[in-house]
CSV table of C-alpha atoms and ligand atoms in Angstrom, one decimal:
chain,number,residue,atom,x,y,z
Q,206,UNK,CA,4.1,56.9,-28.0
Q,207,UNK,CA,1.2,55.1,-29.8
Q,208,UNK,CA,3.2,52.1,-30.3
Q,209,UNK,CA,4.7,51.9,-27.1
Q,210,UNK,CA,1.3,52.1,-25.4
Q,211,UNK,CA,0.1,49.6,-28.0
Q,212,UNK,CA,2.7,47.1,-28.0
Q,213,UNK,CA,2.6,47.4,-23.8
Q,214,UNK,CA,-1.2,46.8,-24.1
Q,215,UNK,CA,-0.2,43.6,-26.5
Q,216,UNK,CA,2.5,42.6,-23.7
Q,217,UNK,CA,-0.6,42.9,-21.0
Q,218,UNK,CA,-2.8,40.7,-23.2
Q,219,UNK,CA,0.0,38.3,-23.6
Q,220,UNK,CA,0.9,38.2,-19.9
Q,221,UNK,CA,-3.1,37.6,-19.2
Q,222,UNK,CA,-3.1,35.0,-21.9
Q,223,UNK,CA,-0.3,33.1,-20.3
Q,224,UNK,CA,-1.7,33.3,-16.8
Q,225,UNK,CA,-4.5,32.3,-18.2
Q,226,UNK,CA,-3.3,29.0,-19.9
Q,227,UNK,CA,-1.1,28.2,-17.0
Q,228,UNK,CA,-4.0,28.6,-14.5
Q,229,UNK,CA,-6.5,26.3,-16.7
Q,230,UNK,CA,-3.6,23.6,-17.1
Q,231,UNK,CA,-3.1,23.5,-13.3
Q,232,UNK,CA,-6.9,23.4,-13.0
Q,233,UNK,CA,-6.9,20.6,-15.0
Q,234,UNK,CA,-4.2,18.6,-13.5
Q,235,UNK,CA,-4.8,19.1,-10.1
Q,236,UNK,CA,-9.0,19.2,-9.8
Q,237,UNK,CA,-10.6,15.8,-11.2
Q,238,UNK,CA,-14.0,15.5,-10.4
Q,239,UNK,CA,-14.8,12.9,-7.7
Q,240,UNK,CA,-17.3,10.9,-9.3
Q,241,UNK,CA,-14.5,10.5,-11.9
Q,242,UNK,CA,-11.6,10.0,-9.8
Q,243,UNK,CA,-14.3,6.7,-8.2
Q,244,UNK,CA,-14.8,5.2,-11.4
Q,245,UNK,CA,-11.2,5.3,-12.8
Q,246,UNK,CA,-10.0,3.8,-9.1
Q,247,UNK,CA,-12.6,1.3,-9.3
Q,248,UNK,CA,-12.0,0.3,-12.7
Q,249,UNK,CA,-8.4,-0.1,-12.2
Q,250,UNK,CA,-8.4,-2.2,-9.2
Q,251,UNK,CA,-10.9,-4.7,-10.5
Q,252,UNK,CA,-9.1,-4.8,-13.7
Q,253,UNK,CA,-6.1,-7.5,-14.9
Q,254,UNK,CA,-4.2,-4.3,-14.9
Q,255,UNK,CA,-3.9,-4.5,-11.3
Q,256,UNK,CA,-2.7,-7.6,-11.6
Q,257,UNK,CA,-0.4,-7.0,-13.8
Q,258,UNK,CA,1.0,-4.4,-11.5
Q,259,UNK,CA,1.4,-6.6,-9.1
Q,260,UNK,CA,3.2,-9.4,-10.8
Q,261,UNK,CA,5.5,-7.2,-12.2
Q,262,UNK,CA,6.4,-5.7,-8.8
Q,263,UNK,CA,7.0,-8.8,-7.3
Q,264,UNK,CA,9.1,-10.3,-10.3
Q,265,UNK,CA,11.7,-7.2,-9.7
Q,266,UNK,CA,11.4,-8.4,-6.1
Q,267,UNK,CA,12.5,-12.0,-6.8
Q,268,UNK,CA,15.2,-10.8,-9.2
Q,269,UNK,CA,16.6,-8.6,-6.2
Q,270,UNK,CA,16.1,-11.8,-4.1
Q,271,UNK,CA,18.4,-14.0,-6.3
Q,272,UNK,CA,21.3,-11.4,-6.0
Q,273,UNK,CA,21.5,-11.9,-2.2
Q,274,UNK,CA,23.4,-14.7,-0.2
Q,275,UNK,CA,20.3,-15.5,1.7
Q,276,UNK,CA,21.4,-16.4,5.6
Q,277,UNK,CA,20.2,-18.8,7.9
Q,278,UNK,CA,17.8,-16.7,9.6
Q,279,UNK,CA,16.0,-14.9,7.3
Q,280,UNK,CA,13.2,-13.3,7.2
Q,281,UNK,CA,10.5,-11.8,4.8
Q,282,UNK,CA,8.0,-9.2,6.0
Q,283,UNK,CA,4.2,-8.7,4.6
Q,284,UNK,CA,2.5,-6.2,5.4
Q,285,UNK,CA,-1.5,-7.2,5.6
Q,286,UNK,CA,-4.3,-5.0,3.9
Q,287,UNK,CA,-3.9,-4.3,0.2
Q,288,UNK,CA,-0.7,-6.6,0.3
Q,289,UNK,CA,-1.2,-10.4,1.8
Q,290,UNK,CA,-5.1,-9.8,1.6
Q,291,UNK,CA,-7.3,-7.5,-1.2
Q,292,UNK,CA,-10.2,-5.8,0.6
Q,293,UNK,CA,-11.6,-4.8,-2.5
Q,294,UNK,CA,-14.9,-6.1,-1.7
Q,295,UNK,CA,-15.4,-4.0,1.8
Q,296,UNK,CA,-14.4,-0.7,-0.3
Q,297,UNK,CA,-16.8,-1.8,-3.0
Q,298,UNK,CA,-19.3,-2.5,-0.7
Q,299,UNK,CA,-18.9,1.1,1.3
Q,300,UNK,CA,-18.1,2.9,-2.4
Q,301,UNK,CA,-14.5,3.4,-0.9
Q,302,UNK,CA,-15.4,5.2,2.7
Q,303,UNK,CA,-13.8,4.2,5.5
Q,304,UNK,CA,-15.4,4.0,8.7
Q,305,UNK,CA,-14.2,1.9,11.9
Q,306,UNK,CA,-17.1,0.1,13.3
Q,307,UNK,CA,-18.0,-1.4,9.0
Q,308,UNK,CA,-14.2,-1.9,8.8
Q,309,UNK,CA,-13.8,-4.3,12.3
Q,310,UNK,CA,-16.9,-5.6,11.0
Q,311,UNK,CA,-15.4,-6.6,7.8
Q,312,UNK,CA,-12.0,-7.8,9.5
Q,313,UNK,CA,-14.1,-9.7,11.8
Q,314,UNK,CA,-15.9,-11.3,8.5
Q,315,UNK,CA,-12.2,-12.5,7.5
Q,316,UNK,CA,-13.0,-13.2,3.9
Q,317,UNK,CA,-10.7,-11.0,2.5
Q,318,UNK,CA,-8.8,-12.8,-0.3
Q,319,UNK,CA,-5.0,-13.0,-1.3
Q,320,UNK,CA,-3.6,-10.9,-4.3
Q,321,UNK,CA,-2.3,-13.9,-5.9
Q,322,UNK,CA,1.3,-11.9,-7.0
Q,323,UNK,CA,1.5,-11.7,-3.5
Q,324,UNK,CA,0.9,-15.0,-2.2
Q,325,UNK,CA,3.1,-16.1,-5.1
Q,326,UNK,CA,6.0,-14.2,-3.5
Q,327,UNK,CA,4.6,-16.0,-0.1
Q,328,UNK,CA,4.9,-19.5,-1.5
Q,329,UNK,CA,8.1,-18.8,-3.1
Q,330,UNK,CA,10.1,-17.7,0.1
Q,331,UNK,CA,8.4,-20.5,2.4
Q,332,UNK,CA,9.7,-23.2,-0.5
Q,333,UNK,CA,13.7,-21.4,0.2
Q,334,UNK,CA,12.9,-21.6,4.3
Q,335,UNK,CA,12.7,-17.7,4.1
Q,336,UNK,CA,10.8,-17.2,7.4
Q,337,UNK,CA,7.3,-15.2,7.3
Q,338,UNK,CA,6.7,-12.2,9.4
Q,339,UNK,CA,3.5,-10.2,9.4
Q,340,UNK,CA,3.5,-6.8,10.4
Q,341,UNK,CA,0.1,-5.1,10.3
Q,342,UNK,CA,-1.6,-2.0,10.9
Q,343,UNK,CA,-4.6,-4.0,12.4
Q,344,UNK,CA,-5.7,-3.3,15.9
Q,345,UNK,CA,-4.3,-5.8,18.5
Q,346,UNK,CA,-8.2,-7.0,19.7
Q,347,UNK,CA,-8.6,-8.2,15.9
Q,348,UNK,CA,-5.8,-10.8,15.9
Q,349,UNK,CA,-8.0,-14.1,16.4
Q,350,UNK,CA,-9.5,-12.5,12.9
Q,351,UNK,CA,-6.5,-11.7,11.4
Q,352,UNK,CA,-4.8,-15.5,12.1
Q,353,UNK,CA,-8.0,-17.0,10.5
Q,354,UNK,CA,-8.3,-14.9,7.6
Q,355,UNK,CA,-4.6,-15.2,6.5
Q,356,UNK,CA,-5.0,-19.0,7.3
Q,357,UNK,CA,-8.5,-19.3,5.3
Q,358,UNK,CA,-6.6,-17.3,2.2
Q,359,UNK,CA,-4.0,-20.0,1.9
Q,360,UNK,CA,-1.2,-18.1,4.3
Q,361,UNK,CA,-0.5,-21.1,6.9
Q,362,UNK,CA,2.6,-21.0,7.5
Q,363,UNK,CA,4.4,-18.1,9.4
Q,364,UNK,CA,6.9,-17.4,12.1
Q,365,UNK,CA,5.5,-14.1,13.6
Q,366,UNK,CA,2.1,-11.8,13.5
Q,367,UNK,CA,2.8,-8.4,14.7
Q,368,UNK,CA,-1.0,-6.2,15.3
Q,369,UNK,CA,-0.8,-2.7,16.7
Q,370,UNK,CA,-0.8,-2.6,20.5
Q,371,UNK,CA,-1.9,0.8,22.0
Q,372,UNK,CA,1.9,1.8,22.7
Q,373,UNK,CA,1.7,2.7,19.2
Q,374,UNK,CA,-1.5,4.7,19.0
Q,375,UNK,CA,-1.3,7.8,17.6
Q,376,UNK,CA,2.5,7.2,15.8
Q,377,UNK,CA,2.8,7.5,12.5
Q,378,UNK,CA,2.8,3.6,10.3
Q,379,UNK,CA,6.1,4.4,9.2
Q,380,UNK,CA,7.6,4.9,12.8
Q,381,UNK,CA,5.9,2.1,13.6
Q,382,UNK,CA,6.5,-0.4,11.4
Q,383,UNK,CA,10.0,0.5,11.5
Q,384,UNK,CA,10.5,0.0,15.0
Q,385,UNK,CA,9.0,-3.7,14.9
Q,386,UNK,CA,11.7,-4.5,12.3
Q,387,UNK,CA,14.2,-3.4,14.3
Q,388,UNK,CA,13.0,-5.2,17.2
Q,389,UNK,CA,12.8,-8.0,15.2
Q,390,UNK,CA,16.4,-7.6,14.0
Q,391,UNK,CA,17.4,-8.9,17.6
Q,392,UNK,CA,15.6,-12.3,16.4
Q,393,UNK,CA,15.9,-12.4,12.3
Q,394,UNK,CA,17.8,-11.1,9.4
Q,395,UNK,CA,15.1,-9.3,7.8
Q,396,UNK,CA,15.8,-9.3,3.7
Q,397,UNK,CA,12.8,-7.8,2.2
Q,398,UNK,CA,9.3,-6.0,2.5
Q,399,UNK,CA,6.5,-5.9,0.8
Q,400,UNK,CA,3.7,-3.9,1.5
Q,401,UNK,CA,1.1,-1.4,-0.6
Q,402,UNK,CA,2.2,2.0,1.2
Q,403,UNK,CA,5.8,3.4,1.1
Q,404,UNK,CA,5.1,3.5,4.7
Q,405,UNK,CA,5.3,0.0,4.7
Q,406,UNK,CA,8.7,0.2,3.4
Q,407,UNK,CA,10.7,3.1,4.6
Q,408,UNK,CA,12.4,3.9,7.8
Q,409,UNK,CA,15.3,1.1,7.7
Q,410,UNK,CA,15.7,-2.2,8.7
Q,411,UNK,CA,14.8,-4.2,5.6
Q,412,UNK,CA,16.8,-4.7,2.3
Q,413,UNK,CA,14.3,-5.1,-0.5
Q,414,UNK,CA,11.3,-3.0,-1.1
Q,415,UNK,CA,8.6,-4.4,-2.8
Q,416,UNK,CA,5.6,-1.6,-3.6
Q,417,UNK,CA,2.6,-2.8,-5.0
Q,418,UNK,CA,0.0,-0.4,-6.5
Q,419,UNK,CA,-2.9,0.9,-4.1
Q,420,UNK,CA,-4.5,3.9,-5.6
Q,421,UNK,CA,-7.8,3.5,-3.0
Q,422,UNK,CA,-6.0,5.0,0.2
Q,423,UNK,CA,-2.8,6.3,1.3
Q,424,UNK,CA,-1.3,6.2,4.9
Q,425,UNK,CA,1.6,7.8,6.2
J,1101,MG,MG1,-1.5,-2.2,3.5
């Protein structure tokens, strides 16, 4: 009877030690201090790591390009922030808040600069008469902005510049976007997208997916 109690009261222990163990790990994986999680996000994103990132995702993109029969009227589509133009310098500058008035500030600034991978990608496709769309997130009243900025970062040439109207306020990117694409599918043969969110990306109407690396914000 000893035993058993003793070997029950080991089992207990064991259990507890487990729990325990399990609980600490998940602690660990899922709880990073914020100041932490800021430092590691900054350091990544102004480091040649990002870079890297980026070329690398858009060399898998032009591989998947040269194993398409491209057709006469196709089209590329970029998606703007964190893709076509960094705005590394507004989330430095606001310690990576977000607010709306500092952000159509900023837009209305238009010096945000290209991520050279993806202006590579850019110049590549104009050079094979791959047409440009923009699709963009960006409130329609900030267009004027939007057309200098992307000239003033070296993206002149373009077919189409899509900014959210308020028919699609309050829908989710990924309906959105989606839906322009297939609008645009009356007009184009769209072949690829590249954008920084999977929302970019998903939801049909495109061929290749190109995902670049943004670990400063995620939108659905
Ligand atoms: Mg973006």
């Amino acid at each position: 009877m000893k035993t058993f109690y003793f070997k029950s009261k080991l089992a207990v222990l064991g259990l507890f030690l487990l729990a325990n163990t399990i609980l600490s790990a998940q602690d660990q994986s899922i709880l990073i201090n914020l100041h932490d999680a800021v430092k590691s996000v900054k350091q990544y994103h102004t480091s040649e790591k990002f870079n890297y990132d980026v070329d690398n995702a858009i060399d898998d993109g032009l591989a998947n390009l040269q194993q398409l029969e491209i057709p006469k009227n196709a089209a590329f589509v970029f998606d703007i922030d964190e893709t076509a133009l960094s705005n590394l310098e507004y989330e430095l500058r606001y310690n990576f808040g977000y607010d709306p008035k500092t952000w159509d500030e900023w837009i209305k600034e238009a010096n945000a600069t290209a991520i050279p991978g993806v202006k590579r990608l850019y110049d590549s496709l104009i050079a094979r008469g791959i047409k440009i769309i923009f699709i963009t997130g960006r409130n329609f009243a900030l267009i004027k902005d939007t057309e200098l900025n992307l000239k003033k970062a070296g993206y002149n040439l373009y077919d189409t510049l899509i900014c959210k109207t308020p028919e699609f306020k309050g829908k989710k990117a990924v309906e959105y976007k989606s839906q322009i694409r297939n609008e645009l599918s009356n007009k184009y043969k769209i072949i690829g997208s590249v954008g920084d969110q999977w929302s970019d990306l998903e939801g049909g109407w495109t061929i290749i997916k190109i995902k670049i690396p943004n670990y400063m914000y995620f939108i659905e």
